[in-house]
Amino acid sequence: MKKLLGIVPVLLLATGTSFAQTDDVIFNGTVSDSCTVVADTNGTLGLNGTGTVLASTETGGAAGQATITATGTSFNVTIDAITNFTTGPADADTNTTFSTTYDASGATTAAGVDGATPTSLGSGITTLGVNANATKTTGIFSAGTYSLTATVRCAP
């Protein structure tokens, strides 16, 4: 019996001094109020039957697409005014007026908005369908390759 009593205190000491410790590792971060625009798909201009309108809404045309990511609600989307073709025949800009419209889906919804009209963006991802139009006020579009640029702007 004496031998057993000597072993018990040693076992108690060995198991009584072992314990686990924990501590927390904390992660902090800051998300700035920001807005980014990424042009995903270029548009295509189609010519109307009378040769007076080149537009993404005409037969053979297609809207362009951009993705806007806003981390806050202090931003608006607009499309800068188009004043000329970036490429085209010599008379491309003569008697030509330009306009844009956009549709929005996702964090922001809108349909058929004039490009110059600001729309408040919701926080999150918005997909923007962009349409462009060039109209001859006199005459028709000459044969050739035409290109124009619609700049999507995200600003407070």
PDB file of C-alpha atoms in Angstrom:
ATOM      1  CA  MET A   1       0.000   0.000   0.000  1.00  0.00           C
ATOM      2  CA  LYS A   2       2.896   2.326   0.710  1.00  0.00           C
ATOM      3  CA  LYS A   3       4.092   1.975  -2.831  1.00  0.00           C
ATOM      4  CA  LEU A   4       0.725   3.063  -4.307  1.00  0.00           C
ATOM      5  CA  LEU A   5       0.537   6.207  -2.179  1.00  0.00           C
ATOM      6  CA  GLY A   6       3.907   7.326  -3.501  1.00  0.00           C
ATOM      7  CA  ILE A   7       2.792   6.996  -7.136  1.00  0.00           C
ATOM      8  CA  VAL A   8      -0.492   8.902  -6.789  1.00  0.00           C
ATOM      9  CA  PRO A   9       1.082  12.293  -5.898  1.00  0.00           C
ATOM     10  CA  VAL A  10       3.476  12.026  -8.873  1.00  0.00           C
ATOM     11  CA  LEU A  11       0.563  11.403 -11.273  1.00  0.00           C
ATOM     12  CA  LEU A  12      -1.366  14.355  -9.857  1.00  0.00           C
ATOM     13  CA  LEU A  13       1.595  16.654 -10.348  1.00  0.00           C
ATOM     14  CA  ALA A  14       2.142  15.540 -13.918  1.00  0.00           C
ATOM     15  CA  THR A  15      -1.467  16.077 -14.993  1.00  0.00           C
ATOM     16  CA  GLY A  16      -2.155  19.161 -12.875  1.00  0.00           C
ATOM     17  CA  THR A  17       0.523  21.384 -14.401  1.00  0.00           C
ATOM     18  CA  SER A  18      -0.443  20.840 -18.052  1.00  0.00           C
ATOM     19  CA  PHE A  19      -2.966  23.378 -19.496  1.00  0.00           C
ATOM     20  CA  ALA A  20      -3.725  25.121 -22.824  1.00  0.00           C
ATOM     21  CA  GLN A  21      -3.585  28.854 -23.455  1.00  0.00           C
ATOM     22  CA  THR A  22      -5.421  30.798 -26.153  1.00  0.00           C
ATOM     23  CA  ASP A  23      -5.275  34.310 -27.486  1.00  0.00           C
ATOM     24  CA  ASP A  24      -7.026  36.076 -30.367  1.00  0.00           C
ATOM     25  CA  VAL A  25      -5.417  37.414 -33.518  1.00  0.00           C
ATOM     26  CA  ILE A  26      -7.441  40.395 -34.689  1.00  0.00           C
ATOM     27  CA  PHE A  27      -7.664  41.555 -38.299  1.00  0.00           C
ATOM     28  CA  ASN A  28      -8.651  45.127 -39.185  1.00  0.00           C
ATOM     29  CA  GLY A  29      -9.273  46.668 -42.571  1.00  0.00           C
ATOM     30  CA  THR A  30     -10.735  49.735 -44.216  1.00  0.00           C
ATOM     31  CA  VAL A  31     -12.840  49.896 -47.373  1.00  0.00           C
ATOM     32  CA  SER A  32     -12.567  53.301 -48.992  1.00  0.00           C
ATOM     33  CA  ASP A  33     -15.559  54.949 -50.625  1.00  0.00           C
ATOM     34  CA  SER A  34     -14.769  54.219 -54.261  1.00  0.00           C
ATOM     35  CA  CYS A  35     -16.247  53.596 -57.665  1.00  0.00           C
ATOM     36  CA  THR A  36     -14.646  51.763 -60.585  1.00  0.00           C
ATOM     37  CA  VAL A  37     -15.784  51.320 -64.183  1.00  0.00           C
ATOM     38  CA  VAL A  38     -14.631  48.457 -66.390  1.00  0.00           C
ATOM     39  CA  ALA A  39     -15.644  48.336 -70.065  1.00  0.00           C
ATOM     40  CA  ASP A  40     -16.570  44.690 -70.651  1.00  0.00           C
ATOM     41  CA  THR A  41     -17.914  44.641 -74.211  1.00  0.00           C
ATOM     42  CA  ASN A  42     -17.615  47.119 -77.066  1.00  0.00           C
ATOM     43  CA  GLY A  43     -20.774  48.058 -78.945  1.00  0.00           C
ATOM     44  CA  THR A  44     -21.555  47.832 -82.647  1.00  0.00           C
ATOM     45  CA  LEU A  45     -23.161  50.489 -84.844  1.00  0.00           C
ATOM     46  CA  GLY A  46     -25.847  49.478 -87.333  1.00  0.00           C
ATOM     47  CA  LEU A  47     -27.120  51.661 -90.178  1.00  0.00           C
ATOM     48  CA  ASN A  48     -30.816  52.422 -90.589  1.00  0.00           C
ATOM     49  CA  GLY A  49     -32.612  51.890 -93.916  1.00  0.00           C
ATOM     50  CA  THR A  50     -32.314  55.502 -95.059  1.00  0.00           C
ATOM     51  CA  GLY A  51     -28.588  55.851 -94.276  1.00  0.00           C
ATOM     52  CA  THR A  52     -29.159  58.696 -91.812  1.00  0.00           C
ATOM     53  CA  VAL A  53     -28.652  56.924 -88.473  1.00  0.00           C
ATOM     54  CA  LEU A  54     -25.725  54.876 -87.206  1.00  0.00           C
ATOM     55  CA  ALA A  55     -26.719  53.431 -83.842  1.00  0.00           C
ATOM     56  CA  SER A  56     -26.315  50.444 -81.553  1.00  0.00           C
ATOM     57  CA  THR A  57     -30.118  50.147 -81.533  1.00  0.00           C
ATOM     58  CA  GLU A  58     -30.375  49.725 -85.325  1.00  0.00           C
ATOM     59  CA  THR A  59     -30.401  46.338 -87.086  1.00  0.00           C
ATOM     60  CA  GLY A  60     -26.919  44.849 -86.853  1.00  0.00           C
ATOM     61  CA  GLY A  61     -26.033  47.081 -83.916  1.00  0.00           C
ATOM     62  CA  ALA A  62     -25.384  46.019 -80.337  1.00  0.00           C
ATOM     63  CA  ALA A  63     -25.091  47.827 -77.022  1.00  0.00           C
ATOM     64  CA  GLY A  64     -21.761  47.973 -75.231  1.00  0.00           C
ATOM     65  CA  GLN A  65     -21.479  46.856 -71.623  1.00  0.00           C
ATOM     66  CA  ALA A  66     -19.618  48.147 -68.585  1.00  0.00           C
ATOM     67  CA  THR A  67     -19.451  46.935 -64.998  1.00  0.00           C
ATOM     68  CA  ILE A  68     -19.474  49.507 -62.225  1.00  0.00           C
ATOM     69  CA  THR A  69     -18.444  48.607 -58.672  1.00  0.00           C
ATOM     70  CA  ALA A  70     -19.354  51.158 -55.996  1.00  0.00           C
ATOM     71  CA  THR A  71     -18.464  50.679 -52.324  1.00  0.00           C
ATOM     72  CA  GLY A  72     -20.824  53.439 -51.223  1.00  0.00           C
ATOM     73  CA  THR A  73     -23.909  55.323 -52.330  1.00  0.00           C
ATOM     74  CA  SER A  74     -22.340  58.730 -52.950  1.00  0.00           C
ATOM     75  CA  PHE A  75     -21.710  58.156 -56.679  1.00  0.00           C
ATOM     76  CA  ASN A  76     -23.617  58.874 -59.900  1.00  0.00           C
ATOM     77  CA  VAL A  77     -23.163  57.406 -63.359  1.00  0.00           C
ATOM     78  CA  THR A  78     -23.249  59.448 -66.577  1.00  0.00           C
ATOM     79  CA  ILE A  79     -21.880  59.128 -70.093  1.00  0.00           C
ATOM     80  CA  ASP A  80     -19.788  62.014 -71.412  1.00  0.00           C
ATOM     81  CA  ALA A  81     -21.205  63.821 -74.441  1.00  0.00           C
ATOM     82  CA  ILE A  82     -19.906  62.528 -77.762  1.00  0.00           C
ATOM     83  CA  THR A  83     -18.895  65.338 -80.108  1.00  0.00           C
ATOM     84  CA  ASN A  84     -17.381  63.428 -83.034  1.00  0.00           C
ATOM     85  CA  PHE A  85     -16.407  60.056 -84.442  1.00  0.00           C
ATOM     86  CA  THR A  86     -12.982  58.821 -83.381  1.00  0.00           C
ATOM     87  CA  THR A  87     -12.562  57.393 -86.892  1.00  0.00           C
ATOM     88  CA  GLY A  88     -14.611  57.792 -90.035  1.00  0.00           C
ATOM     89  CA  PRO A  89     -14.630  59.232 -93.569  1.00  0.00           C
ATOM     90  CA  ALA A  90     -13.774  62.907 -94.030  1.00  0.00           C
ATOM     91  CA  ASP A  91     -17.448  63.956 -93.873  1.00  0.00           C
ATOM     92  CA  ALA A  92     -18.352  61.711 -90.917  1.00  0.00           C
ATOM     93  CA  ASP A  93     -18.930  64.553 -88.442  1.00  0.00           C
ATOM     94  CA  THR A  94     -20.545  66.973 -90.910  1.00  0.00           C
ATOM     95  CA  ASN A  95     -24.215  67.583 -90.011  1.00  0.00           C
ATOM     96  CA  THR A  96     -24.040  64.813 -87.381  1.00  0.00           C
ATOM     97  CA  THR A  97     -25.486  64.857 -83.891  1.00  0.00           C
ATOM     98  CA  PHE A  98     -24.606  62.304 -81.232  1.00  0.00           C
ATOM     99  CA  SER A  99     -26.433  60.902 -78.225  1.00  0.00           C
ATOM    100  CA  THR A 100     -26.163  58.053 -75.730  1.00  0.00           C
ATOM    101  CA  THR A 101     -28.499  56.169 -73.434  1.00  0.00           C
ATOM    102  CA  TYR A 102     -27.953  53.525 -70.794  1.00  0.00           C
ATOM    103  CA  ASP A 103     -29.764  50.791 -68.903  1.00  0.00           C
ATOM    104  CA  ALA A 104     -28.628  49.608 -65.475  1.00  0.00           C
ATOM    105  CA  SER A 105     -29.177  46.379 -63.589  1.00  0.00           C
ATOM    106  CA  GLY A 106     -27.835  44.935 -60.352  1.00  0.00           C
ATOM    107  CA  ALA A 107     -27.197  47.302 -57.430  1.00  0.00           C
ATOM    108  CA  THR A 108     -28.783  50.054 -59.537  1.00  0.00           C
ATOM    109  CA  THR A 109     -31.718  49.718 -61.911  1.00  0.00           C
ATOM    110  CA  ALA A 110     -32.629  52.144 -64.678  1.00  0.00           C
ATOM    111  CA  ALA A 111     -33.908  51.947 -68.246  1.00  0.00           C
ATOM    112  CA  GLY A 112     -33.451  54.188 -71.278  1.00  0.00           C
ATOM    113  CA  VAL A 113     -31.709  57.006 -69.401  1.00  0.00           C
ATOM    114  CA  ASP A 114     -30.173  59.819 -71.471  1.00  0.00           C
ATOM    115  CA  GLY A 115     -26.378  59.530 -71.112  1.00  0.00           C
ATOM    116  CA  ALA A 116     -26.040  63.063 -69.701  1.00  0.00           C
ATOM    117  CA  THR A 117     -28.569  62.393 -66.927  1.00  0.00           C
ATOM    118  CA  PRO A 118     -26.943  61.316 -63.646  1.00  0.00           C
ATOM    119  CA  THR A 119     -28.306  58.223 -61.926  1.00  0.00           C
ATOM    120  CA  SER A 120     -27.433  57.533 -58.285  1.00  0.00           C
ATOM    121  CA  LEU A 121     -25.548  54.270 -57.918  1.00  0.00           C
ATOM    122  CA  GLY A 122     -26.363  51.754 -55.238  1.00  0.00           C
ATOM    123  CA  SER A 123     -23.591  50.119 -53.261  1.00  0.00           C
ATOM    124  CA  GLY A 124     -22.466  46.980 -55.092  1.00  0.00           C
ATOM    125  CA  ILE A 125     -22.096  45.862 -58.689  1.00  0.00           C
ATOM    126  CA  THR A 126     -24.103  47.481 -61.477  1.00  0.00           C
ATOM    127  CA  THR A 127     -24.096  46.252 -65.065  1.00  0.00           C
ATOM    128  CA  LEU A 128     -24.536  49.085 -67.542  1.00  0.00           C
ATOM    129  CA  GLY A 129     -25.800  48.587 -71.093  1.00  0.00           C
ATOM    130  CA  VAL A 130     -24.574  51.526 -73.193  1.00  0.00           C
ATOM    131  CA  ASN A 131     -26.186  52.626 -76.476  1.00  0.00           C
ATOM    132  CA  ALA A 132     -24.786  55.236 -78.871  1.00  0.00           C
ATOM    133  CA  ASN A 133     -26.468  57.061 -81.724  1.00  0.00           C
ATOM    134  CA  ALA A 134     -25.168  59.265 -84.556  1.00  0.00           C
ATOM    135  CA  THR A 135     -27.741  60.989 -86.743  1.00  0.00           C
ATOM    136  CA  LYS A 136     -27.188  62.972 -89.947  1.00  0.00           C
ATOM    137  CA  THR A 137     -29.353  66.093 -89.849  1.00  0.00           C
ATOM    138  CA  THR A 138     -28.688  66.592 -93.582  1.00  0.00           C
ATOM    139  CA  GLY A 139     -27.461  63.985 -96.038  1.00  0.00           C
ATOM    140  CA  ILE A 140     -26.476  60.369 -95.380  1.00  0.00           C
ATOM    141  CA  PHE A 141     -23.453  58.542 -93.998  1.00  0.00           C
ATOM    142  CA  SER A 142     -20.754  57.906 -96.618  1.00  0.00           C
ATOM    143  CA  ALA A 143     -19.275  54.452 -97.132  1.00  0.00           C
ATOM    144  CA  GLY A 144     -16.441  53.753 -94.701  1.00  0.00           C
ATOM    145  CA  THR A 145     -15.518  52.527 -91.266  1.00  0.00           C
ATOM    146  CA  TYR A 146     -16.876  54.480 -88.313  1.00  0.00           C
ATOM    147  CA  SER A 147     -15.923  54.390 -84.670  1.00  0.00           C
ATOM    148  CA  LEU A 148     -16.973  56.481 -81.697  1.00  0.00           C
ATOM    149  CA  THR A 149     -16.147  56.385 -78.005  1.00  0.00           C
ATOM    150  CA  ALA A 150     -18.669  56.641 -75.183  1.00  0.00           C
ATOM    151  CA  THR A 151     -16.951  57.409 -71.871  1.00  0.00           C
ATOM    152  CA  VAL A 152     -18.826  56.063 -68.839  1.00  0.00           C
ATOM    153  CA  ARG A 153     -18.192  58.240 -65.801  1.00  0.00           C
ATOM    154  CA  CYS A 154     -18.660  57.395 -62.147  1.00  0.00           C
ATOM    155  CA  ALA A 155     -18.363  60.479 -59.957  1.00  0.00           C
ATOM    156  CA  PRO A 156     -19.620  61.838 -56.632  1.00  0.00           C
TER     157      PRO A 156
END
